[in-house]
PDB file of C-alpha atoms and ligand atoms in Angstrom:
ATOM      1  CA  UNK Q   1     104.611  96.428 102.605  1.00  0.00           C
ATOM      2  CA  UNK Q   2     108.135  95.780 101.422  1.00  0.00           C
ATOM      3  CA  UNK Q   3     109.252  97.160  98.575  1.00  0.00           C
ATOM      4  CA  UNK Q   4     113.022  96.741  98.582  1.00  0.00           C
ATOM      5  CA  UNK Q   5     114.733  94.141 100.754  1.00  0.00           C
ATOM      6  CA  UNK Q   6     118.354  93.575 100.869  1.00  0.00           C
ATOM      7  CA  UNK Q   7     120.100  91.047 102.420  1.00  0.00           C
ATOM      8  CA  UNK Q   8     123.876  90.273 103.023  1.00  0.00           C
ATOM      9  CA  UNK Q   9     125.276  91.794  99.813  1.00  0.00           C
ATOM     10  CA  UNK Q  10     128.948  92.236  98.887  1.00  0.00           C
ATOM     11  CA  UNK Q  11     131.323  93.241  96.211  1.00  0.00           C
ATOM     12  CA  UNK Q  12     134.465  93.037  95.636  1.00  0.00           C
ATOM     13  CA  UNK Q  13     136.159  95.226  92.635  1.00  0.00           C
ATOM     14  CA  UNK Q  14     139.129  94.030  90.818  1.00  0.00           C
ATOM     15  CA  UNK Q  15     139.610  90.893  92.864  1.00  0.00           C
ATOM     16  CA  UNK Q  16     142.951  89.268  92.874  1.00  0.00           C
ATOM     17  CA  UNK Q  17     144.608  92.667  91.585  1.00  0.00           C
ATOM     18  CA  UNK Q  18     146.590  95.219  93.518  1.00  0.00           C
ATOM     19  CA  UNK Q  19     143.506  97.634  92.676  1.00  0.00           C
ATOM     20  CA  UNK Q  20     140.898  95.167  94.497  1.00  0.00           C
ATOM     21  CA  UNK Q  21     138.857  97.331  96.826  1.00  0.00           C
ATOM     22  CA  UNK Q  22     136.078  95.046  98.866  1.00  0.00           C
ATOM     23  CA  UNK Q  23     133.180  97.841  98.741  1.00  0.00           C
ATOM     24  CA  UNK Q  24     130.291  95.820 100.021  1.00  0.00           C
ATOM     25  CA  UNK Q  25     131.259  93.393 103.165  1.00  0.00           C
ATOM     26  CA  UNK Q  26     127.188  92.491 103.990  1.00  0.00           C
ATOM     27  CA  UNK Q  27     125.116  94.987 103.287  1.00  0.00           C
ATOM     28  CA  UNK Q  28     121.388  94.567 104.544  1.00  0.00           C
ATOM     29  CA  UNK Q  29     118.406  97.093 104.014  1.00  0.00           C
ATOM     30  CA  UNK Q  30     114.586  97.290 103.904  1.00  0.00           C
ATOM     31  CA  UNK Q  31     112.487  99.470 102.579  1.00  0.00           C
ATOM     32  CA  UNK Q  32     108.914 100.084 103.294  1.00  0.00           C
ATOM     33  CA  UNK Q  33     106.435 101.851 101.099  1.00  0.00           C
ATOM     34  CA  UNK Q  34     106.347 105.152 101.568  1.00  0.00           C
ATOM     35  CA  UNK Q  35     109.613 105.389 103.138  1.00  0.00           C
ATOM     36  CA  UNK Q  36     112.250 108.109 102.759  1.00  0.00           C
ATOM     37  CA  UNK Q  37     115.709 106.602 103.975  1.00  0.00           C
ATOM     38  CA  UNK Q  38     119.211 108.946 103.415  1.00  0.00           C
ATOM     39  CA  UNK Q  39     121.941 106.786 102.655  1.00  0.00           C
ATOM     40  CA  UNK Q  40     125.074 108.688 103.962  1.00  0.00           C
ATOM     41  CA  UNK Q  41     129.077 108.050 103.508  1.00  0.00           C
ATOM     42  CA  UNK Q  42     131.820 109.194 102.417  1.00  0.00           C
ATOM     43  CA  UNK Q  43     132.759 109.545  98.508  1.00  0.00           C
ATOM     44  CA  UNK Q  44     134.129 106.334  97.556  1.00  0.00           C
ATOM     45  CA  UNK Q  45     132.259 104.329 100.722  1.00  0.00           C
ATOM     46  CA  UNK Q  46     130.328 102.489  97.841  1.00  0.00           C
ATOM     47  CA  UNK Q  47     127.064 104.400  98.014  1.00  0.00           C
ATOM     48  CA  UNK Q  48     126.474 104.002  93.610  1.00  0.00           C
ATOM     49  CA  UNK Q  49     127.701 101.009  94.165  1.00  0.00           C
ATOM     50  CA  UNK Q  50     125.408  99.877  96.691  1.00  0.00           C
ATOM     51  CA  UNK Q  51     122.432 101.649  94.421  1.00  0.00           C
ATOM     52  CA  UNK Q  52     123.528 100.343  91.124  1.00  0.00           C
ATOM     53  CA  UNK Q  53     123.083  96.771  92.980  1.00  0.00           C
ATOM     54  CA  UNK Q  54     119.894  97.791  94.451  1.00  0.00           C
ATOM     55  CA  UNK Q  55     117.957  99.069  91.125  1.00  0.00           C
ATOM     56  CA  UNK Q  56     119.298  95.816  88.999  1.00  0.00           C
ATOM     57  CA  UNK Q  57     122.132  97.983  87.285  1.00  0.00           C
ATOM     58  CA  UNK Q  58     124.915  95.842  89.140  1.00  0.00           C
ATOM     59  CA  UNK Q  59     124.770  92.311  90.308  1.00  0.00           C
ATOM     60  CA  UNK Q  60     127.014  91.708  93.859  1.00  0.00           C
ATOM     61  CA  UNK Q  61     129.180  89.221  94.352  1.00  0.00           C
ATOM     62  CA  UNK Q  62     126.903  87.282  96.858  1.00  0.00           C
ATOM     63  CA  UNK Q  63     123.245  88.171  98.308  1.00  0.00           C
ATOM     64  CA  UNK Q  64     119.928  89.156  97.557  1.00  0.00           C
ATOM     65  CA  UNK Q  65     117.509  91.452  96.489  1.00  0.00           C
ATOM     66  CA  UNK Q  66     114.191  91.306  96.252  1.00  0.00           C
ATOM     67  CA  UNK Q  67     111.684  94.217  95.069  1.00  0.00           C
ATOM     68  CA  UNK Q  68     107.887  93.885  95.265  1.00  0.00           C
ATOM     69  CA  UNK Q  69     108.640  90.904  96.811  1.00  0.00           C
ATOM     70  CA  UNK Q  70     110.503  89.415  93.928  1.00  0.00           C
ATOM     71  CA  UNK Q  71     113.830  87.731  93.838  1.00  0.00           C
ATOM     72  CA  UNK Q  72     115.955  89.515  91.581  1.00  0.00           C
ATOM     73  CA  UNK Q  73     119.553  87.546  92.208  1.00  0.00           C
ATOM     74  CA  UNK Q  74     118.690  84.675  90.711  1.00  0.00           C
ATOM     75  CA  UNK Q  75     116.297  85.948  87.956  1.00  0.00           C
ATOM     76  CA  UNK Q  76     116.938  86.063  84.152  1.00  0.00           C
ATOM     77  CA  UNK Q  77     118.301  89.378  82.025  1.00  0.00           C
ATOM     78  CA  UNK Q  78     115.267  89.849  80.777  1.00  0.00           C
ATOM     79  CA  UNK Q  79     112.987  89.478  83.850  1.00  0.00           C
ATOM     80  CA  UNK Q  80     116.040  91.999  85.941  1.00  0.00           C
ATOM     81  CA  UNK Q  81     114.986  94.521  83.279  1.00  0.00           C
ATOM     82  CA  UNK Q  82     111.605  94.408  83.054  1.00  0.00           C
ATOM     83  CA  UNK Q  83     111.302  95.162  86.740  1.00  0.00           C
ATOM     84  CA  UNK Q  84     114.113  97.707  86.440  1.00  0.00           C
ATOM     85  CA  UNK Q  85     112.206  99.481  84.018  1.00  0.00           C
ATOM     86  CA  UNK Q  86     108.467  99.417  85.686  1.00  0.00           C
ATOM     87  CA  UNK Q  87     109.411  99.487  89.192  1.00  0.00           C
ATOM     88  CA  UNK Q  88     112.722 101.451  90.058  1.00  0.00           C
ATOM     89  CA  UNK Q  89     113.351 104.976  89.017  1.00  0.00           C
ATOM     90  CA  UNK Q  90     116.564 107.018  89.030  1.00  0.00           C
ATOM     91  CA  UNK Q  91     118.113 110.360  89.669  1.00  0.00           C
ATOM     92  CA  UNK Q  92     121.536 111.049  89.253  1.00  0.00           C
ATOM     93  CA  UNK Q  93     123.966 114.234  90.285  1.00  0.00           C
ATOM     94  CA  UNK Q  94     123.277 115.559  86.689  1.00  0.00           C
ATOM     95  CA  UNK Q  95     120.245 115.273  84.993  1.00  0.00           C
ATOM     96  CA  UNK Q  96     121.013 113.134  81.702  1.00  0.00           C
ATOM     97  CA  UNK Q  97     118.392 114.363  80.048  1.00  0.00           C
ATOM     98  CA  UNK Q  98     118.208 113.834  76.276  1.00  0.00           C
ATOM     99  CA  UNK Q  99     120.029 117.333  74.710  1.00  0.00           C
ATOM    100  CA  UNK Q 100     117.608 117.137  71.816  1.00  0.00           C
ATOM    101  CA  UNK Q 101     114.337 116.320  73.098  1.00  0.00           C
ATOM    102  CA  UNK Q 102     112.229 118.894  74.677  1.00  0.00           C
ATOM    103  CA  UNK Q 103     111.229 118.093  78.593  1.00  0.00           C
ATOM    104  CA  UNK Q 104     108.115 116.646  78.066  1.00  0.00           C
ATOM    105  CA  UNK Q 105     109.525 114.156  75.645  1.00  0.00           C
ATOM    106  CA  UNK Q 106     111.980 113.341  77.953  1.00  0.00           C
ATOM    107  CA  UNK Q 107     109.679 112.154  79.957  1.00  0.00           C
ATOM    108  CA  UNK Q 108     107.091 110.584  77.024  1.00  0.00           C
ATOM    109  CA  UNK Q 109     110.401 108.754  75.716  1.00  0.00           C
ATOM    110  CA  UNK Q 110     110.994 106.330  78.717  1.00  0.00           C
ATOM    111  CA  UNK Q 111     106.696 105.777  79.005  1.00  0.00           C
ATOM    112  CA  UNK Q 112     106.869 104.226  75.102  1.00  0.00           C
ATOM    113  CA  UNK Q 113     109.696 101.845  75.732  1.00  0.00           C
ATOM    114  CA  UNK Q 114     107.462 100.155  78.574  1.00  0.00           C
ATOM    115  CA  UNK Q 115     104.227 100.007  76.155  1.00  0.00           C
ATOM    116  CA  UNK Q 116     102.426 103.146  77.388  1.00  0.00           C
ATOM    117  CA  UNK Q 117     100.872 104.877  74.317  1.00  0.00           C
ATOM    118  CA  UNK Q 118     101.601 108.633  72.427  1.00  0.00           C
ATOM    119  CA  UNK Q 119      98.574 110.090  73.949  1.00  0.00           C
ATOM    120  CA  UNK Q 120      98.896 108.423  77.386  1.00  0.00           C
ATOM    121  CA  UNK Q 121     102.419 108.828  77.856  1.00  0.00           C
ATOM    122  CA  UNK Q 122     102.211 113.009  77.104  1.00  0.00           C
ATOM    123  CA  UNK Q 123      98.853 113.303  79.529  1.00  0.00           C
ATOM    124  CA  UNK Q 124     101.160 111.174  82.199  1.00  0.00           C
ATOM    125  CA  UNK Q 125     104.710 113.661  80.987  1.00  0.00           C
ATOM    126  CA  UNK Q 126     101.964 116.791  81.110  1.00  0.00           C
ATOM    127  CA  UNK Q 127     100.786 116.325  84.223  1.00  0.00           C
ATOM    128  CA  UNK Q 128     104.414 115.329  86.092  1.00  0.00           C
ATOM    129  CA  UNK Q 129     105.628 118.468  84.814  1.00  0.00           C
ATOM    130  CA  UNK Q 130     102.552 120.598  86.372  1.00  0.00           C
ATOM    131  CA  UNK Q 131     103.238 119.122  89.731  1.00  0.00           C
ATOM    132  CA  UNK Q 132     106.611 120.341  89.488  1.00  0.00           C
ATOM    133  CA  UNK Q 133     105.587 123.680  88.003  1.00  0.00           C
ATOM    134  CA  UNK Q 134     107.422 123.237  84.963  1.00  0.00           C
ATOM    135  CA  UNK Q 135     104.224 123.231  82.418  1.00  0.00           C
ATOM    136  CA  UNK Q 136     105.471 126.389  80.774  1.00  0.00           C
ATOM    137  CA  UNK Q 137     108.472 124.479  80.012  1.00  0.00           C
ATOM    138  CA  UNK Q 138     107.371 121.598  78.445  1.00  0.00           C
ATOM    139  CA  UNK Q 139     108.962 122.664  75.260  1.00  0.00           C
ATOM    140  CA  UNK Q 140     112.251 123.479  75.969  1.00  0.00           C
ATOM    141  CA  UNK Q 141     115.225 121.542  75.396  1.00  0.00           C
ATOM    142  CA  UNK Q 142     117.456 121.006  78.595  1.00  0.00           C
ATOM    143  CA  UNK Q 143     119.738 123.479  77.404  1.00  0.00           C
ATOM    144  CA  UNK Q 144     117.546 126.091  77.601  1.00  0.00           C
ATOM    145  CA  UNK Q 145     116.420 125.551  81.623  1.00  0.00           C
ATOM    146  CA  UNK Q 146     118.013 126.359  84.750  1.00  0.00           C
ATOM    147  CA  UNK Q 147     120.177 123.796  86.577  1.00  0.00           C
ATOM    148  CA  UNK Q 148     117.117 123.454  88.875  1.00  0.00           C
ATOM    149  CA  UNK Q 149     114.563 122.978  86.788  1.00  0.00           C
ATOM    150  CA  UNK Q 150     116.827 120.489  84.553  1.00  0.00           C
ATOM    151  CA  UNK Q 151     117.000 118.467  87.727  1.00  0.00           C
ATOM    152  CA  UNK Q 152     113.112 118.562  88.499  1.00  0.00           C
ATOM    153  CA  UNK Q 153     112.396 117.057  84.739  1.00  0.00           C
ATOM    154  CA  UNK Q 154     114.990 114.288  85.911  1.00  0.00           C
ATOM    155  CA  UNK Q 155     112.997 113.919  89.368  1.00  0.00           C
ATOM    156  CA  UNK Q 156     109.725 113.780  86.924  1.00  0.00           C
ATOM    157  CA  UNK Q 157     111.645 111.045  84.723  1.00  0.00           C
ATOM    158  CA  UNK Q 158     112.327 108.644  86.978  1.00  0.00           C
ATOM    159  CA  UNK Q 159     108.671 109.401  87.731  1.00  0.00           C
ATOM    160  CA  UNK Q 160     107.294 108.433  84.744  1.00  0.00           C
ATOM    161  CA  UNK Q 161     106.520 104.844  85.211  1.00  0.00           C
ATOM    162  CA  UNK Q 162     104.931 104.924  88.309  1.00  0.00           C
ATOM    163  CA  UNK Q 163     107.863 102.905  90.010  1.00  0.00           C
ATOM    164  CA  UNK Q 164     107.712 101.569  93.585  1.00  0.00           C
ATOM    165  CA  UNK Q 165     111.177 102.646  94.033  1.00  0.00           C
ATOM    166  CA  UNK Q 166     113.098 105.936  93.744  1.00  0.00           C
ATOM    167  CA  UNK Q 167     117.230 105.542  93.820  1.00  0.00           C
ATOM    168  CA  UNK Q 168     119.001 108.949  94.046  1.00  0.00           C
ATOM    169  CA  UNK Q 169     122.821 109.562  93.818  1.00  0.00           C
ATOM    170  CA  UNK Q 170     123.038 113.215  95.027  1.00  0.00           C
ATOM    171  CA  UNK Q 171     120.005 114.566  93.263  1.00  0.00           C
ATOM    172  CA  UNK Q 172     120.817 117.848  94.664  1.00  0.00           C
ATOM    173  CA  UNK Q 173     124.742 117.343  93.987  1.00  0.00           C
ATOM    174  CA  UNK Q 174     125.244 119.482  91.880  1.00  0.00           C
ATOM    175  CA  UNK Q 175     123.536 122.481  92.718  1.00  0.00           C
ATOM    176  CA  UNK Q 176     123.608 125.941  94.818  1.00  0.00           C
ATOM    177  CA  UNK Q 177     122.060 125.268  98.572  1.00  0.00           C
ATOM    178  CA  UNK Q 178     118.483 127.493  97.799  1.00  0.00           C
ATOM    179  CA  UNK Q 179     118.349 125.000  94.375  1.00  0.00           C
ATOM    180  CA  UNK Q 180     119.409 121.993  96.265  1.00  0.00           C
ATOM    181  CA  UNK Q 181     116.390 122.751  98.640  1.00  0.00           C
ATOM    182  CA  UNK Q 182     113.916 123.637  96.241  1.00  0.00           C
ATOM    183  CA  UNK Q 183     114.719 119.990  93.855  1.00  0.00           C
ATOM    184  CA  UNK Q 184     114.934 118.464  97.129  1.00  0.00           C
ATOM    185  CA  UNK Q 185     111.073 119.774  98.283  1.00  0.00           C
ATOM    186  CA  UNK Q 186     109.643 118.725  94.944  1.00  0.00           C
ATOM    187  CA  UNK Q 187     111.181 115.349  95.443  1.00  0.00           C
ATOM    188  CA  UNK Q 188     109.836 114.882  99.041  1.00  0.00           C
ATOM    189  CA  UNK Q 189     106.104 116.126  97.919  1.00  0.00           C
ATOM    190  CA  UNK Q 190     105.850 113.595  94.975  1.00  0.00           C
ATOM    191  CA  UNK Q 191     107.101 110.785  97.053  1.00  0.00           C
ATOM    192  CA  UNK Q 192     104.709 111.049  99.538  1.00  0.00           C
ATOM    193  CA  UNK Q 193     101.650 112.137  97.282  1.00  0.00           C
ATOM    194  CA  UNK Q 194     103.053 108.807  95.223  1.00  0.00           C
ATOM    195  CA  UNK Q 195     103.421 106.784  98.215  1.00  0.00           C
ATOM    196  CA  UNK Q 196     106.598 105.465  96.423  1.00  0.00           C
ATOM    197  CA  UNK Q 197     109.652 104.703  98.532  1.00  0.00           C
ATOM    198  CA  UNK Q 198     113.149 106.183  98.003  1.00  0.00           C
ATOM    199  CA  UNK Q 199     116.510 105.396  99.070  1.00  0.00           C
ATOM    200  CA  UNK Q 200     118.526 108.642  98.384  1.00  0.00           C
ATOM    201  CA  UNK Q 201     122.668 109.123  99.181  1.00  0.00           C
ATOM    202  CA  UNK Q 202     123.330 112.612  99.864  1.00  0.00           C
ATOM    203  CA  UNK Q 203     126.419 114.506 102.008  1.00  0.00           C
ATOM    204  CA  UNK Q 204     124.280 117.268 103.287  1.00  0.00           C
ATOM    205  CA  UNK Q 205     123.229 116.182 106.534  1.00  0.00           C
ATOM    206  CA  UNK Q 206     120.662 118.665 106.897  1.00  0.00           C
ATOM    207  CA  UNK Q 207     118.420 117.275 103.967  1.00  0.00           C
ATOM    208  CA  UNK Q 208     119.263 113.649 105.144  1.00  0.00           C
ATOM    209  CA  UNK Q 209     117.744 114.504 108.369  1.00  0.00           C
ATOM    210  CA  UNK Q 210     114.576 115.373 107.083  1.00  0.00           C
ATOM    211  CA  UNK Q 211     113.966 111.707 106.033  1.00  0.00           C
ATOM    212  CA  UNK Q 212     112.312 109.325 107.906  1.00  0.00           C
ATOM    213  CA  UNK Q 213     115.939 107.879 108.617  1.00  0.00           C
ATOM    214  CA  UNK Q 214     119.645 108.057 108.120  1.00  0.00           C
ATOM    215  CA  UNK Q 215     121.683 104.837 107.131  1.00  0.00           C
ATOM    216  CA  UNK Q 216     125.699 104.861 107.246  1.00  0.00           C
ATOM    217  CA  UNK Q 217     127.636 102.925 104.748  1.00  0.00           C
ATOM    218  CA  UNK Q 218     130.637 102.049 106.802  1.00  0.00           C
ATOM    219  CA  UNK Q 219     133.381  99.599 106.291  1.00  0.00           C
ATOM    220  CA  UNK Q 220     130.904  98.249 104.085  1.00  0.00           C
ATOM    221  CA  UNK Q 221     127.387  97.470 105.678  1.00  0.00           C
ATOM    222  CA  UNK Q 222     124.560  99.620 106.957  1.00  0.00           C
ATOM    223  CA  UNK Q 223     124.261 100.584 110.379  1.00  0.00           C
ATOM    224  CA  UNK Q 224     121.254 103.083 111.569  1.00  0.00           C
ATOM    225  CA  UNK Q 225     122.498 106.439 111.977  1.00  0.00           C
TER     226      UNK Q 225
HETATM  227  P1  ADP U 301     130.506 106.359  96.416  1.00  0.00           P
HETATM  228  O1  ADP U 301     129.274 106.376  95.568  1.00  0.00           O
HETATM  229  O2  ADP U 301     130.203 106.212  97.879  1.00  0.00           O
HETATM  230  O3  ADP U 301     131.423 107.503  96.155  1.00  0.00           O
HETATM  231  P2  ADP U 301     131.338 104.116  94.714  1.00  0.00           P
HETATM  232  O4  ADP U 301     130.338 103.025  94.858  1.00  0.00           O
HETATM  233  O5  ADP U 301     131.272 104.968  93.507  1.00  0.00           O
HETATM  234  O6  ADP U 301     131.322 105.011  96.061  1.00  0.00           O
HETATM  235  O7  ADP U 301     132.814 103.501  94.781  1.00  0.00           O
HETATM  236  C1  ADP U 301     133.254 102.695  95.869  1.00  0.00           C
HETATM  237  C2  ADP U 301     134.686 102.264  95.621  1.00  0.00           C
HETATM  238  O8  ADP U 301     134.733 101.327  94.537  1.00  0.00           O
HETATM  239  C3  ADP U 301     135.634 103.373  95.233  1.00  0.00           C
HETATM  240  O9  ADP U 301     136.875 103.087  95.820  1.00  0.00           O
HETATM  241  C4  ADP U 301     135.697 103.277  93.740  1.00  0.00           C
HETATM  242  O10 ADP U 301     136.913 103.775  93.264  1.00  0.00           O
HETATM  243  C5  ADP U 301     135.575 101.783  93.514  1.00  0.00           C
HETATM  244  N1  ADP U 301     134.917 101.460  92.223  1.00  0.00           N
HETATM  245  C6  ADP U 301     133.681 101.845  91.846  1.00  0.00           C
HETATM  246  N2  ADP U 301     133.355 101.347  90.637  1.00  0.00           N
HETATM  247  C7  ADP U 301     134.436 100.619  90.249  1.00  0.00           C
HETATM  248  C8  ADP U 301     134.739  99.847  89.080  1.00  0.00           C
HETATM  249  N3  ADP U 301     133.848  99.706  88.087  1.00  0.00           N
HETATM  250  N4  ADP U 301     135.947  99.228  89.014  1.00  0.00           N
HETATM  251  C9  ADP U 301     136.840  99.355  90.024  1.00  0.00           C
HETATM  252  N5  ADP U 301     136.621 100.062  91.148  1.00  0.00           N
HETATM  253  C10 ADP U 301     135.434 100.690  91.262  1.00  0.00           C
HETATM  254  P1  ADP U 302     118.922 129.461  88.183  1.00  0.00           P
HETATM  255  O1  ADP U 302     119.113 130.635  89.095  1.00  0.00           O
HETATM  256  O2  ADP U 302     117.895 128.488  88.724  1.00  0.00           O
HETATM  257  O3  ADP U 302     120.169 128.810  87.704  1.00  0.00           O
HETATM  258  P2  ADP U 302     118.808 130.726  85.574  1.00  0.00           P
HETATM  259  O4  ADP U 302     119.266 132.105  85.893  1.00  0.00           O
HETATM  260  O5  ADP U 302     119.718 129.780  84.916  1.00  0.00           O
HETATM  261  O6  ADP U 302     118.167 130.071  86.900  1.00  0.00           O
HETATM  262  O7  ADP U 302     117.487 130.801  84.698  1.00  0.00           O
HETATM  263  C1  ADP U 302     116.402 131.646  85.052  1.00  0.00           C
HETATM  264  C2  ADP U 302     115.248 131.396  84.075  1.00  0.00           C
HETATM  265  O8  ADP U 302     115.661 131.635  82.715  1.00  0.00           O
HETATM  266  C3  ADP U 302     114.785 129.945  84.135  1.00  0.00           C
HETATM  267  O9  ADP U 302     113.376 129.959  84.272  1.00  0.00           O
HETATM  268  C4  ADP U 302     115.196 129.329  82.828  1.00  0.00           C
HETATM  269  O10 ADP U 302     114.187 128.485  82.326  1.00  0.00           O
HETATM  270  C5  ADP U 302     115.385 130.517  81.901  1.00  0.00           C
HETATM  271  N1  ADP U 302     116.544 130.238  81.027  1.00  0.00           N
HETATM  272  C6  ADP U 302     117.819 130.061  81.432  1.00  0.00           C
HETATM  273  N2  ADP U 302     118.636 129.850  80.387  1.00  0.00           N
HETATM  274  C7  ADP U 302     117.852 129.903  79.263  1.00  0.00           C
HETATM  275  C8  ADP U 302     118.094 129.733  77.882  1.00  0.00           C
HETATM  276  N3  ADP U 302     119.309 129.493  77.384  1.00  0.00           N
HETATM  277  N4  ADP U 302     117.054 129.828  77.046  1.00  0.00           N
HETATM  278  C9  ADP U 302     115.807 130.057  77.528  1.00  0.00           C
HETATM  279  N5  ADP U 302     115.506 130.214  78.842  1.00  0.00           N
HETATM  280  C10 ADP U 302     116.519 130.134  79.695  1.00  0.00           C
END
């Protein structure tokens, strides 16, 4: 099964100025479910780019995506964000986590906007967090966890909504190598006990070759790597 399918996508920033920079020249992908795929380049290759596209943030220039099967280039605002919201979760470099809501409403908060109920949506939050280890943080505010654990409630947010899709931008960016590790195990064990797929950019080649496989942005498009 397909989750994600990209075909021939590019964009262009600033066209027609002396800042234009062409960051997408054709990019194609697809993702199966279950899949883990590292998406590797240098900073500034277009890797957000390329995600922000993929997870309906972005529109390209020319191209198509489709997720579950869907088109999503030529579909309205409001169907692009309904699918955004139940089918594609994010992590970022930092966690964006709401300063002053405790972790288990950060992850209750994003359940209610897609019609999940109080009760439902703290069982679902409750049980993310145990999976994680985090239950006897449920309380706390971000503020008060470590940079690791921060970025596990972020893995368990864009978990929430049982997406088919997981986009990371550096999940492990931004932390020491034993934390970067540690985020990145939790990550790997609820993708495959979710069965969700997950297209994740990272520089540190060591955790992008414990995927199932590397892609290169390059000049561009996506070559096997
Ligand atoms: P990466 O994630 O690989 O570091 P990005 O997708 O963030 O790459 O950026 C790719 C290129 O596009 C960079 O040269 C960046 O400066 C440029 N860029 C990104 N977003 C914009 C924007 N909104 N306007 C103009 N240029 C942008
Ligand atoms: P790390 O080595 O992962 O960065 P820290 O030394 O920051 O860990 O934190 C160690 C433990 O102390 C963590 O379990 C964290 O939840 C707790 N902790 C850290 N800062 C605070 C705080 N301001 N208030 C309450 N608990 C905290």
């Amino acid at each position: 099964e397909i989750t994600l399918q990209i075909d021939g996508l590019t964009k262009t920033y600033l066209p027609g100025t002396p800042g234009e920079v062409q960051v997408l020249r054709g990019a194609d992908l697809t993702l199966r479910a279950g899949e883990v795929v590292a998406l590797v380049a240098p900073s500034g290759a277009g890797k957000s780019t390329l995600l922000q596209i993929a997870g309906l943030l972005d529109v390209a220039d020319a191209g198509t995506v489709e997720i579950g099967g869907q088109d999503m280039a030529g579909a309205s605002d409001r169907k692009r964000t309904r699918v955004r919201r139940q089918d594609v979760g994010f992590v970022y470099q930092f966690h964006h986590l709401l300063p002053e809501f405790t972790a288990l409403e950060n992850l209750v908060l994003p359940q209610l906007a897609n019609g999940v109920s109080q009760r439902a949506a703290e069982a679902g939050g409750a049980e993310l967090l145990a999976l994680v280890g985090l239950s006897d943080r449920a309380a706390h505010r971000p503020a008060a966890l470590s940079g690791g654990e921060q970025q596990r409630v972020a893995v368990c947010r864009a978990l929430a909504n049982s997406p088919r899709i997981l986009l990371a931008d550096e999940p492990t960016g931004n932390l020491d190598p034993a934390t970067s590790d540690q985020v990145f195990d939790v990550l790997m064990r609820l993708v495959s006990e979710t069965g969700l797929s997950a297209l994740i950019a990272t520089h540190n080649l060591e955790l992008a070759a414990r995927m199932d496989r590397v892609l290169r942005l390059e000049e561009g498009v996506l070559r096997a790597g």
